[in-house]
PDB file of N, CA and C in Angstrom:
ATOM      1  N   UNK A 130     112.822 114.890  94.497  1.00  0.00           N
ATOM      2  CA  UNK A 130     111.638 114.306  93.899  1.00  0.00           C
ATOM      3  C   UNK A 130     110.587 115.380  93.665  1.00  0.00           C
ATOM      4  N   UNK A 131     109.739 115.118  92.716  1.00  0.00           N
ATOM      5  CA  UNK A 131     108.662 116.053  92.441  1.00  0.00           C
ATOM      6  C   UNK A 131     107.666 116.060  93.586  1.00  0.00           C
ATOM      7  N   UNK A 132     106.866 117.095  93.622  1.00  0.00           N
ATOM      8  CA  UNK A 132     105.853 117.221  94.660  1.00  0.00           C
ATOM      9  C   UNK A 132     104.869 116.057  94.578  1.00  0.00           C
ATOM     10  N   UNK A 133     104.481 115.562  95.738  1.00  0.00           N
ATOM     11  CA  UNK A 133     103.488 114.494  95.791  1.00  0.00           C
ATOM     12  C   UNK A 133     102.098 115.074  95.650  1.00  0.00           C
ATOM     13  N   UNK A 134     101.325 114.512  94.770  1.00  0.00           N
ATOM     14  CA  UNK A 134      99.925 114.895  94.671  1.00  0.00           C
ATOM     15  C   UNK A 134      99.104 113.630  94.562  1.00  0.00           C
ATOM     16  N   UNK A 135      97.912 113.663  95.084  1.00  0.00           N
ATOM     17  CA  UNK A 135      97.044 112.504  95.027  1.00  0.00           C
ATOM     18  C   UNK A 135      96.783 112.102  93.582  1.00  0.00           C
ATOM     19  N   UNK A 136      96.835 110.782  93.369  1.00  0.00           N
ATOM     20  CA  UNK A 136      96.537 110.221  92.042  1.00  0.00           C
ATOM     21  C   UNK A 136      97.358 110.877  90.947  1.00  0.00           C
ATOM     22  N   UNK A 137      98.661 111.034  91.201  1.00  0.00           N
ATOM     23  CA  UNK A 137      99.497 111.678  90.198  1.00  0.00           C
ATOM     24  C   UNK A 137      99.883 110.722  89.084  1.00  0.00           C
ATOM     25  N   UNK A 138      99.243 109.582  89.023  1.00  0.00           N
ATOM     26  CA  UNK A 138      99.529 108.637  87.963  1.00  0.00           C
ATOM     27  C   UNK A 138     100.943 108.103  88.086  1.00  0.00           C
ATOM     28  N   UNK A 139     101.651 108.071  86.985  1.00  0.00           N
ATOM     29  CA  UNK A 139     103.012 107.548  87.000  1.00  0.00           C
ATOM     30  C   UNK A 139     104.044 108.666  86.966  1.00  0.00           C
ATOM     31  N   UNK A 140     103.670 109.861  87.359  1.00  0.00           N
ATOM     32  CA  UNK A 140     104.593 110.987  87.389  1.00  0.00           C
ATOM     33  C   UNK A 140     105.250 111.081  88.756  1.00  0.00           C
ATOM     34  N   UNK A 141     106.387 111.690  88.820  1.00  0.00           N
ATOM     35  CA  UNK A 141     107.040 111.954  90.097  1.00  0.00           C
ATOM     36  C   UNK A 141     107.328 110.701  90.891  1.00  0.00           C
ATOM     37  N   UNK A 142     106.970 110.725  92.142  1.00  0.00           N
ATOM     38  CA  UNK A 142     107.248 109.624  93.060  1.00  0.00           C
ATOM     39  C   UNK A 142     106.570 108.347  92.602  1.00  0.00           C
ATOM     40  N   UNK A 143     105.361 108.449  92.088  1.00  0.00           N
ATOM     41  CA  UNK A 143     104.642 107.264  91.622  1.00  0.00           C
ATOM     42  C   UNK A 143     105.424 106.505  90.566  1.00  0.00           C
ATOM     43  N   UNK A 144     106.038 107.211  89.626  1.00  0.00           N
ATOM     44  CA  UNK A 144     106.821 106.569  88.567  1.00  0.00           C
ATOM     45  C   UNK A 144     108.042 105.875  89.144  1.00  0.00           C
ATOM     46  N   UNK A 145     108.684 106.497  90.100  1.00  0.00           N
ATOM     47  CA  UNK A 145     109.854 105.901  90.742  1.00  0.00           C
ATOM     48  C   UNK A 145     109.452 104.640  91.485  1.00  0.00           C
ATOM     49  N   UNK A 146     108.364 104.705  92.228  1.00  0.00           N
ATOM     50  CA  UNK A 146     107.915 103.566  93.021  1.00  0.00           C
ATOM     51  C   UNK A 146     107.492 102.389  92.153  1.00  0.00           C
ATOM     52  N   UNK A 147     106.831 102.670  91.038  1.00  0.00           N
ATOM     53  CA  UNK A 147     106.348 101.596  90.165  1.00  0.00           C
ATOM     54  C   UNK A 147     107.478 100.746  89.605  1.00  0.00           C
ATOM     55  N   UNK A 148     108.669 101.304  89.531  1.00  0.00           N
ATOM     56  CA  UNK A 148     109.807 100.590  88.966  1.00  0.00           C
ATOM     57  C   UNK A 148     110.613  99.840  90.021  1.00  0.00           C
ATOM     58  N   UNK A 149     110.231  99.950  91.275  1.00  0.00           N
ATOM     59  CA  UNK A 149     111.034  99.397  92.349  1.00  0.00           C
ATOM     60  C   UNK A 149     110.400  98.126  92.910  1.00  0.00           C
ATOM     61  N   UNK A 150     111.086  96.985  92.803  1.00  0.00           N
ATOM     62  CA  UNK A 150     110.516  95.720  93.297  1.00  0.00           C
ATOM     63  C   UNK A 150     110.216  95.742  94.802  1.00  0.00           C
ATOM     64  N   UNK A 151     111.042  96.422  95.568  1.00  0.00           N
ATOM     65  CA  UNK A 151     110.797  96.482  97.015  1.00  0.00           C
ATOM     66  C   UNK A 151     109.539  97.302  97.316  1.00  0.00           C
ATOM     67  N   UNK A 152     109.328  98.375  96.566  1.00  0.00           N
ATOM     68  CA  UNK A 152     108.114  99.181  96.738  1.00  0.00           C
ATOM     69  C   UNK A 152     106.881  98.370  96.355  1.00  0.00           C
ATOM     70  N   UNK A 153     106.982  97.587  95.283  1.00  0.00           N
ATOM     71  CA  UNK A 153     105.857  96.737  94.880  1.00  0.00           C
ATOM     72  C   UNK A 153     105.516  95.722  95.972  1.00  0.00           C
ATOM     73  N   UNK A 154     106.534  95.121  96.571  1.00  0.00           N
ATOM     74  CA  UNK A 154     106.302  94.149  97.644  1.00  0.00           C
ATOM     75  C   UNK A 154     105.691  94.831  98.873  1.00  0.00           C
ATOM     76  N   UNK A 155     106.177  96.021  99.199  1.00  0.00           N
ATOM     77  CA  UNK A 155     105.636  96.748 100.346  1.00  0.00           C
ATOM     78  C   UNK A 155     104.193  97.173 100.092  1.00  0.00           C
ATOM     79  N   UNK A 156     103.897  97.598  98.865  1.00  0.00           N
ATOM     80  CA  UNK A 156     102.524  97.977  98.516  1.00  0.00           C
ATOM     81  C   UNK A 156     101.585  96.788  98.682  1.00  0.00           C
ATOM     82  N   UNK A 157     102.047  95.618  98.272  1.00  0.00           N
ATOM     83  CA  UNK A 157     101.221  94.404  98.420  1.00  0.00           C
ATOM     84  C   UNK A 157     100.973  94.095  99.890  1.00  0.00           C
ATOM     85  N   UNK A 158     101.978  94.330 100.733  1.00  0.00           N
ATOM     86  CA  UNK A 158     101.844  94.047 102.165  1.00  0.00           C
ATOM     87  C   UNK A 158     100.904  95.030 102.858  1.00  0.00           C
ATOM     88  N   UNK A 159     101.057  96.327 102.590  1.00  0.00           N
ATOM     89  CA  UNK A 159     100.312  97.334 103.356  1.00  0.00           C
ATOM     90  C   UNK A 159      98.937  97.641 102.772  1.00  0.00           C
ATOM     91  N   UNK A 160      98.678  97.221 101.560  1.00  0.00           N
ATOM     92  CA  UNK A 160      97.370  97.446 100.913  1.00  0.00           C
ATOM     93  C   UNK A 160      96.962  96.167 100.186  1.00  0.00           C
ATOM     94  N   UNK A 161      96.761  95.105 100.936  1.00  0.00           N
ATOM     95  CA  UNK A 161      96.503  93.800 100.367  1.00  0.00           C
ATOM     96  C   UNK A 161      95.228  93.733  99.553  1.00  0.00           C
ATOM     97  N   UNK A 162      94.328  94.682  99.706  1.00  0.00           N
ATOM     98  CA  UNK A 162      93.042  94.650  99.013  1.00  0.00           C
ATOM     99  C   UNK A 162      93.091  95.308  97.642  1.00  0.00           C
ATOM    100  N   UNK A 163      94.242  95.889  97.268  1.00  0.00           N
ATOM    101  CA  UNK A 163      94.404  96.511  95.958  1.00  0.00           C
ATOM    102  C   UNK A 163      95.626  95.918  95.271  1.00  0.00           C
ATOM    103  N   UNK A 164      95.714  96.099  93.967  1.00  0.00           N
ATOM    104  CA  UNK A 164      96.920  95.662  93.278  1.00  0.00           C
ATOM    105  C   UNK A 164      98.052  96.638  93.611  1.00  0.00           C
ATOM    106  N   UNK A 165      99.295  96.143  93.672  1.00  0.00           N
ATOM    107  CA  UNK A 165     100.415  97.041  93.960  1.00  0.00           C
ATOM    108  C   UNK A 165     100.511  98.220  92.988  1.00  0.00           C
ATOM    109  N   UNK A 166     100.262  97.970  91.711  1.00  0.00           N
ATOM    110  CA  UNK A 166     100.306  99.071  90.734  1.00  0.00           C
ATOM    111  C   UNK A 166      99.307 100.162  91.081  1.00  0.00           C
ATOM    112  N   UNK A 167      98.090  99.767  91.449  1.00  0.00           N
ATOM    113  CA  UNK A 167      97.064 100.754  91.797  1.00  0.00           C
ATOM    114  C   UNK A 167      97.475 101.546  93.029  1.00  0.00           C
ATOM    115  N   UNK A 168      98.050 100.873  94.006  1.00  0.00           N
ATOM    116  CA  UNK A 168      98.478 101.541  95.240  1.00  0.00           C
ATOM    117  C   UNK A 168      99.586 102.546  94.944  1.00  0.00           C
ATOM    118  N   UNK A 169     100.565 102.141  94.159  1.00  0.00           N
ATOM    119  CA  UNK A 169     101.720 103.000  93.893  1.00  0.00           C
ATOM    120  C   UNK A 169     101.390 104.178  92.983  1.00  0.00           C
ATOM    121  N   UNK A 170     100.257 104.118  92.302  1.00  0.00           N
ATOM    122  CA  UNK A 170      99.840 105.265  91.480  1.00  0.00           C
ATOM    123  C   UNK A 170      99.289 106.409  92.333  1.00  0.00           C
ATOM    124  N   UNK A 171      99.070 106.144  93.606  1.00  0.00           N
ATOM    125  CA  UNK A 171      98.647 107.174  94.563  1.00  0.00           C
ATOM    126  C   UNK A 171      99.700 107.214  95.670  1.00  0.00           C
ATOM    127  N   UNK A 172     100.823 107.904  95.435  1.00  0.00           N
ATOM    128  CA  UNK A 172     101.925 107.857  96.390  1.00  0.00           C
ATOM    129  C   UNK A 172     101.589 108.420  97.764  1.00  0.00           C
ATOM    130  N   UNK A 173     100.706 109.396  97.855  1.00  0.00           N
ATOM    131  CA  UNK A 173     100.327 109.922  99.173  1.00  0.00           C
ATOM    132  C   UNK A 173      99.641 108.821  99.976  1.00  0.00           C
ATOM    133  N   UNK A 174      98.717 108.116  99.369  1.00  0.00           N
ATOM    134  CA  UNK A 174      98.031 107.008 100.035  1.00  0.00           C
ATOM    135  C   UNK A 174      99.027 105.913 100.407  1.00  0.00           C
ATOM    136  N   UNK A 175      99.858 105.487  99.441  1.00  0.00           N
ATOM    137  CA  UNK A 175     100.825 104.425  99.690  1.00  0.00           C
ATOM    138  C   UNK A 175     101.773 104.780 100.831  1.00  0.00           C
ATOM    139  N   UNK A 176     102.346 105.967 100.794  1.00  0.00           N
ATOM    140  CA  UNK A 176     103.320 106.341 101.822  1.00  0.00           C
ATOM    141  C   UNK A 176     102.679 106.388 103.206  1.00  0.00           C
ATOM    142  N   UNK A 177     101.449 106.869 103.289  1.00  0.00           N
ATOM    143  CA  UNK A 177     100.770 106.890 104.582  1.00  0.00           C
ATOM    144  C   UNK A 177     100.432 105.477 105.056  1.00  0.00           C
ATOM    145  N   UNK A 178      99.976 104.622 104.163  1.00  0.00           N
ATOM    146  CA  UNK A 178      99.717 103.230 104.533  1.00  0.00           C
ATOM    147  C   UNK A 178     101.014 102.567 105.010  1.00  0.00           C
ATOM    148  N   UNK A 179     102.103 102.838 104.298  1.00  0.00           N
ATOM    149  CA  UNK A 179     103.396 102.262 104.664  1.00  0.00           C
ATOM    150  C   UNK A 179     103.862 102.795 106.012  1.00  0.00           C
ATOM    151  N   UNK A 180     103.678 104.096 106.259  1.00  0.00           N
ATOM    152  CA  UNK A 180     104.073 104.645 107.554  1.00  0.00           C
ATOM    153  C   UNK A 180     103.258 104.021 108.683  1.00  0.00           C
ATOM    154  N   UNK A 181     102.060 103.602 108.387  1.00  0.00           N
ATOM    155  CA  UNK A 181     101.213 102.986 109.405  1.00  0.00           C
ATOM    156  C   UNK A 181     101.551 101.503 109.603  1.00  0.00           C
ATOM    157  N   UNK A 182     101.780 100.758 108.531  1.00  0.00           N
ATOM    158  CA  UNK A 182     101.850  99.302 108.620  1.00  0.00           C
ATOM    159  C   UNK A 182     103.221  98.678 108.357  1.00  0.00           C
ATOM    160  N   UNK A 183     104.167  99.427 107.842  1.00  0.00           N
ATOM    161  CA  UNK A 183     105.492  98.855 107.577  1.00  0.00           C
ATOM    162  C   UNK A 183     106.228  98.591 108.881  1.00  0.00           C
ATOM    163  N   UNK A 184     107.142  97.633 108.851  1.00  0.00           N
ATOM    164  CA  UNK A 184     107.962  97.405 110.034  1.00  0.00           C
ATOM    165  C   UNK A 184     109.106  98.433 110.055  1.00  0.00           C
ATOM    166  N   UNK A 185     109.918  98.386 111.090  1.00  0.00           N
ATOM    167  CA  UNK A 185     110.962  99.389 111.275  1.00  0.00           C
ATOM    168  C   UNK A 185     111.936  99.411 110.102  1.00  0.00           C
ATOM    169  N   UNK A 186     112.388  98.250 109.666  1.00  0.00           N
ATOM    170  CA  UNK A 186     113.329  98.167 108.547  1.00  0.00           C
ATOM    171  C   UNK A 186     112.731  98.748 107.271  1.00  0.00           C
ATOM    172  N   UNK A 187     111.473  98.437 107.007  1.00  0.00           N
ATOM    173  CA  UNK A 187     110.804  98.967 105.807  1.00  0.00           C
ATOM    174  C   UNK A 187     110.663 100.482 105.900  1.00  0.00           C
ATOM    175  N   UNK A 188     110.387 100.980 107.101  1.00  0.00           N
ATOM    176  CA  UNK A 188     110.306 102.429 107.302  1.00  0.00           C
ATOM    177  C   UNK A 188     111.634 103.113 107.034  1.00  0.00           C
ATOM    178  N   UNK A 189     112.728 102.502 107.483  1.00  0.00           N
ATOM    179  CA  UNK A 189     114.061 103.049 107.204  1.00  0.00           C
ATOM    180  C   UNK A 189     114.341 103.064 105.712  1.00  0.00           C
ATOM    181  N   UNK A 190     113.959 101.977 105.039  1.00  0.00           N
ATOM    182  CA  UNK A 190     114.160 101.907 103.600  1.00  0.00           C
ATOM    183  C   UNK A 190     113.369 103.021 102.891  1.00  0.00           C
ATOM    184  N   UNK A 191     112.124 103.197 103.304  1.00  0.00           N
ATOM    185  CA  UNK A 191     111.296 104.258 102.713  1.00  0.00           C
ATOM    186  C   UNK A 191     111.953 105.620 102.897  1.00  0.00           C
ATOM    187  N   UNK A 192     112.380 105.880 104.118  1.00  0.00           N
ATOM    188  CA  UNK A 192     112.987 107.177 104.422  1.00  0.00           C
ATOM    189  C   UNK A 192     114.239 107.409 103.569  1.00  0.00           C
ATOM    190  N   UNK A 193     115.043 106.368 103.415  1.00  0.00           N
ATOM    191  CA  UNK A 193     116.275 106.497 102.637  1.00  0.00           C
ATOM    192  C   UNK A 193     115.996 106.621 101.135  1.00  0.00           C
ATOM    193  N   UNK A 194     115.066 105.822 100.627  1.00  0.00           N
ATOM    194  CA  UNK A 194     114.835 105.793  99.180  1.00  0.00           C
ATOM    195  C   UNK A 194     113.903 106.890  98.683  1.00  0.00           C
ATOM    196  N   UNK A 195     112.910 107.255  99.472  1.00  0.00           N
ATOM    197  CA  UNK A 195     111.941 108.267  99.053  1.00  0.00           C
ATOM    198  C   UNK A 195     112.360 109.652  99.515  1.00  0.00           C
ATOM    199  N   UNK A 196     112.942 109.713 100.694  1.00  0.00           N
ATOM    200  CA  UNK A 196     113.391 110.990 101.241  1.00  0.00           C
ATOM    201  C   UNK A 196     112.441 111.537 102.287  1.00  0.00           C
ATOM    202  N   UNK A 197     113.012 112.237 103.239  1.00  0.00           N
ATOM    203  CA  UNK A 197     112.241 112.797 104.355  1.00  0.00           C
ATOM    204  C   UNK A 197     111.241 113.854 103.886  1.00  0.00           C
ATOM    205  N   UNK A 198     111.619 114.654 102.901  1.00  0.00           N
ATOM    206  CA  UNK A 198     110.702 115.700 102.425  1.00  0.00           C
ATOM    207  C   UNK A 198     109.437 115.104 101.827  1.00  0.00           C
ATOM    208  N   UNK A 199     109.587 114.050 101.045  1.00  0.00           N
ATOM    209  CA  UNK A 199     108.408 113.398 100.451  1.00  0.00           C
ATOM    210  C   UNK A 199     107.538 112.764 101.530  1.00  0.00           C
ATOM    211  N   UNK A 200     108.167 112.174 102.535  1.00  0.00           N
ATOM    212  CA  UNK A 200     107.387 111.586 103.631  1.00  0.00           C
ATOM    213  C   UNK A 200     106.662 112.665 104.427  1.00  0.00           C
ATOM    214  N   UNK A 201     107.321 113.798 104.651  1.00  0.00           N
ATOM    215  CA  UNK A 201     106.662 114.910 105.351  1.00  0.00           C
ATOM    216  C   UNK A 201     105.438 115.380 104.565  1.00  0.00           C
ATOM    217  N   UNK A 202     105.637 115.551 103.271  1.00  0.00           N
ATOM    218  CA  UNK A 202     104.535 116.025 102.430  1.00  0.00           C
ATOM    219  C   UNK A 202     103.380 115.034 102.426  1.00  0.00           C
ATOM    220  N   UNK A 203     103.704 113.754 102.361  1.00  0.00           N
ATOM    221  CA  UNK A 203     102.654 112.731 102.393  1.00  0.00           C
ATOM    222  C   UNK A 203     101.923 112.751 103.727  1.00  0.00           C
ATOM    223  N   UNK A 204     102.663 112.869 104.809  1.00  0.00           N
ATOM    224  CA  UNK A 204     102.047 112.898 106.136  1.00  0.00           C
ATOM    225  C   UNK A 204     101.142 114.113 106.293  1.00  0.00           C
ATOM    226  N   UNK A 205     101.587 115.251 105.781  1.00  0.00           N
ATOM    227  CA  UNK A 205     100.761 116.465 105.855  1.00  0.00           C
ATOM    228  C   UNK A 205      99.497 116.360 105.008  1.00  0.00           C
ATOM    229  N   UNK A 206      99.510 115.472 104.010  1.00  0.00           N
ATOM    230  CA  UNK A 206      98.342 115.302 103.135  1.00  0.00           C
ATOM    231  C   UNK A 206      97.540 114.040 103.485  1.00  0.00           C
ATOM    232  N   UNK A 207      97.824 113.433 104.621  1.00  0.00           N
ATOM    233  CA  UNK A 207      97.168 112.171 105.001  1.00  0.00           C
ATOM    234  C   UNK A 207      95.652 112.333 105.095  1.00  0.00           C
ATOM    235  N   UNK A 208      94.967 111.328 104.620  1.00  0.00           N
ATOM    236  CA  UNK A 208      93.505 111.283 104.755  1.00  0.00           C
ATOM    237  C   UNK A 208      93.141 110.845 106.166  1.00  0.00           C
ATOM    238  N   UNK A 209      91.976 111.245 106.627  1.00  0.00           N
ATOM    239  CA  UNK A 209      91.510 110.771 107.937  1.00  0.00           C
ATOM    240  C   UNK A 209      91.367 109.255 107.947  1.00  0.00           C
ATOM    241  N   UNK A 210      91.663 108.659 109.092  1.00  0.00           N
ATOM    242  CA  UNK A 210      91.423 107.238 109.274  1.00  0.00           C
ATOM    243  C   UNK A 210      92.571 106.314 108.922  1.00  0.00           C
ATOM    244  N   UNK A 211      93.652 106.823 108.364  1.00  0.00           N
ATOM    245  CA  UNK A 211      94.771 105.942 108.017  1.00  0.00           C
ATOM    246  C   UNK A 211      95.649 105.675 109.243  1.00  0.00           C
ATOM    247  N   UNK A 212      96.050 106.716 109.921  1.00  0.00           N
ATOM    248  CA  UNK A 212      96.978 106.584 111.048  1.00  0.00           C
ATOM    249  C   UNK A 212      96.246 106.419 112.368  1.00  0.00           C
ATOM    250  N   UNK A 213      96.897 105.701 113.269  1.00  0.00           N
ATOM    251  CA  UNK A 213      96.466 105.733 114.652  1.00  0.00           C
ATOM    252  C   UNK A 213      97.360 106.751 115.369  1.00  0.00           C
ATOM    253  N   UNK A 214      97.030 107.050 116.609  1.00  0.00           N
ATOM    254  CA  UNK A 214      97.761 108.078 117.349  1.00  0.00           C
ATOM    255  C   UNK A 214      99.256 107.745 117.454  1.00  0.00           C
ATOM    256  N   UNK A 215      99.565 106.493 117.675  1.00  0.00           N
ATOM    257  CA  UNK A 215     100.963 106.089 117.854  1.00  0.00           C
ATOM    258  C   UNK A 215     101.788 106.312 116.588  1.00  0.00           C
ATOM    259  N   UNK A 216     101.325 105.836 115.428  1.00  0.00           N
ATOM    260  CA  UNK A 216     102.097 106.006 114.193  1.00  0.00           C
ATOM    261  C   UNK A 216     102.172 107.482 113.801  1.00  0.00           C
ATOM    262  N   UNK A 217     101.094 108.206 114.014  1.00  0.00           N
ATOM    263  CA  UNK A 217     101.046 109.633 113.686  1.00  0.00           C
ATOM    264  C   UNK A 217     102.128 110.394 114.446  1.00  0.00           C
ATOM    265  N   UNK A 218     102.163 110.189 115.755  1.00  0.00           N
ATOM    266  CA  UNK A 218     103.152 110.894 116.588  1.00  0.00           C
ATOM    267  C   UNK A 218     104.566 110.418 116.272  1.00  0.00           C
ATOM    268  N   UNK A 219     104.757 109.116 116.073  1.00  0.00           N
ATOM    269  CA  UNK A 219     106.081 108.570 115.769  1.00  0.00           C
ATOM    270  C   UNK A 219     106.657 109.229 114.518  1.00  0.00           C
ATOM    271  N   UNK A 220     105.896 109.217 113.441  1.00  0.00           N
ATOM    272  CA  UNK A 220     106.410 109.762 112.183  1.00  0.00           C
ATOM    273  C   UNK A 220     106.567 111.276 112.253  1.00  0.00           C
ATOM    274  N   UNK A 221     105.706 111.938 112.975  1.00  0.00           N
ATOM    275  CA  UNK A 221     105.856 113.394 113.098  1.00  0.00           C
ATOM    276  C   UNK A 221     107.125 113.734 113.878  1.00  0.00           C
ATOM    277  N   UNK A 222     107.436 112.988 114.911  1.00  0.00           N
ATOM    278  CA  UNK A 222     108.686 113.212 115.648  1.00  0.00           C
ATOM    279  C   UNK A 222     109.875 112.837 114.774  1.00  0.00           C
ATOM    280  N   UNK A 223     109.807 111.684 114.137  1.00  0.00           N
ATOM    281  CA  UNK A 223     110.914 111.202 113.303  1.00  0.00           C
ATOM    282  C   UNK A 223     111.235 112.168 112.162  1.00  0.00           C
ATOM    283  N   UNK A 224     110.205 112.804 111.628  1.00  0.00           N
ATOM    284  CA  UNK A 224     110.393 113.707 110.487  1.00  0.00           C
ATOM    285  C   UNK A 224     110.509 115.172 110.905  1.00  0.00           C
ATOM    286  N   UNK A 225     110.719 115.408 112.196  1.00  0.00           N
ATOM    287  CA  UNK A 225     110.905 116.765 112.726  1.00  0.00           C
ATOM    288  C   UNK A 225     109.706 117.670 112.467  1.00  0.00           C
ATOM    289  N   UNK A 226     108.517 117.099 112.617  1.00  0.00           N
ATOM    290  CA  UNK A 226     107.273 117.861 112.524  1.00  0.00           C
ATOM    291  C   UNK A 226     106.674 117.974 113.925  1.00  0.00           C
ATOM    292  N   UNK A 227     105.745 118.874 114.104  1.00  0.00           N
ATOM    293  CA  UNK A 227     105.117 119.074 115.408  1.00  0.00           C
ATOM    294  C   UNK A 227     104.327 117.817 115.801  1.00  0.00           C
ATOM    295  N   UNK A 228     104.756 117.114 116.865  1.00  0.00           N
ATOM    296  CA  UNK A 228     104.059 115.883 117.253  1.00  0.00           C
ATOM    297  C   UNK A 228     102.673 116.131 117.846  1.00  0.00           C
ATOM    298  N   UNK A 229     102.387 117.363 118.211  1.00  0.00           N
ATOM    299  CA  UNK A 229     101.084 117.667 118.809  1.00  0.00           C
ATOM    300  C   UNK A 229     100.024 118.048 117.781  1.00  0.00           C
ATOM    301  N   UNK A 230     100.391 118.036 116.511  1.00  0.00           N
ATOM    302  CA  UNK A 230      99.400 118.275 115.460  1.00  0.00           C
ATOM    303  C   UNK A 230      98.373 117.151 115.517  1.00  0.00           C
ATOM    304  N   UNK A 231      97.088 117.500 115.579  1.00  0.00           N
ATOM    305  CA  UNK A 231      96.072 116.440 115.702  1.00  0.00           C
ATOM    306  C   UNK A 231      95.963 115.587 114.434  1.00  0.00           C
ATOM    307  N   UNK A 232      95.507 114.372 114.646  1.00  0.00           N
ATOM    308  CA  UNK A 232      95.228 113.486 113.514  1.00  0.00           C
ATOM    309  C   UNK A 232      94.203 114.128 112.587  1.00  0.00           C
ATOM    310  N   UNK A 233      94.288 113.837 111.284  1.00  0.00           N
ATOM    311  CA  UNK A 233      93.225 114.318 110.394  1.00  0.00           C
ATOM    312  C   UNK A 233      91.872 113.742 110.824  1.00  0.00           C
ATOM    313  N   UNK A 234      90.848 114.556 110.752  1.00  0.00           N
ATOM    314  CA  UNK A 234      89.521 114.123 111.175  1.00  0.00           C
ATOM    315  C   UNK A 234      88.550 114.076 109.999  1.00  0.00           C
ATOM    316  N   UNK A 235      87.653 113.126 110.079  1.00  0.00           N
ATOM    317  CA  UNK A 235      86.580 113.058 109.084  1.00  0.00           C
ATOM    318  C   UNK A 235      85.575 114.147 109.385  1.00  0.00           C
ATOM    319  N   UNK A 236      85.117 114.790 108.379  1.00  0.00           N
ATOM    320  CA  UNK A 236      84.094 115.819 108.516  1.00  0.00           C
ATOM    321  C   UNK A 236      82.781 115.258 107.983  1.00  0.00           C
ATOM    322  N   UNK A 237      81.808 115.140 108.841  1.00  0.00           N
ATOM    323  CA  UNK A 237      80.499 114.639 108.437  1.00  0.00           C
ATOM    324  C   UNK A 237      79.571 115.817 108.281  1.00  0.00           C
ATOM    325  N   UNK A 238      79.063 116.028 107.069  1.00  0.00           N
ATOM    326  CA  UNK A 238      78.151 117.155 106.850  1.00  0.00           C
ATOM    327  C   UNK A 238      76.869 116.998 107.661  1.00  0.00           C
ATOM    328  N   UNK A 239      76.339 118.117 108.098  1.00  0.00           N
ATOM    329  CA  UNK A 239      75.096 118.096 108.880  1.00  0.00           C
ATOM    330  C   UNK A 239      73.898 118.070 107.974  1.00  0.00           C
TER     331      UNK A 239
END
């Protein structure tokens, strides 16, 4: 798959996800406040939301259909505030990343 970038529109992973009924259903579940199309147009956001809120079966499906490399890239680009400590460590271990990497933090300007 092509590299994940924020708001990549319908290119790369976003285009693949937009065509998949299971991805549309998962987007509706994990981001109920947005339309599935809008969620899937930002694959980094969608994948991180899914890693946080999907159940085990949905996570397996994501890993199989999207690929571990895309999930790693999405996790490395996660925005602050999406993951809790448990999901962060789980996915980092599952994807063979350093589990001790701290969660992304919000930076508040002084």
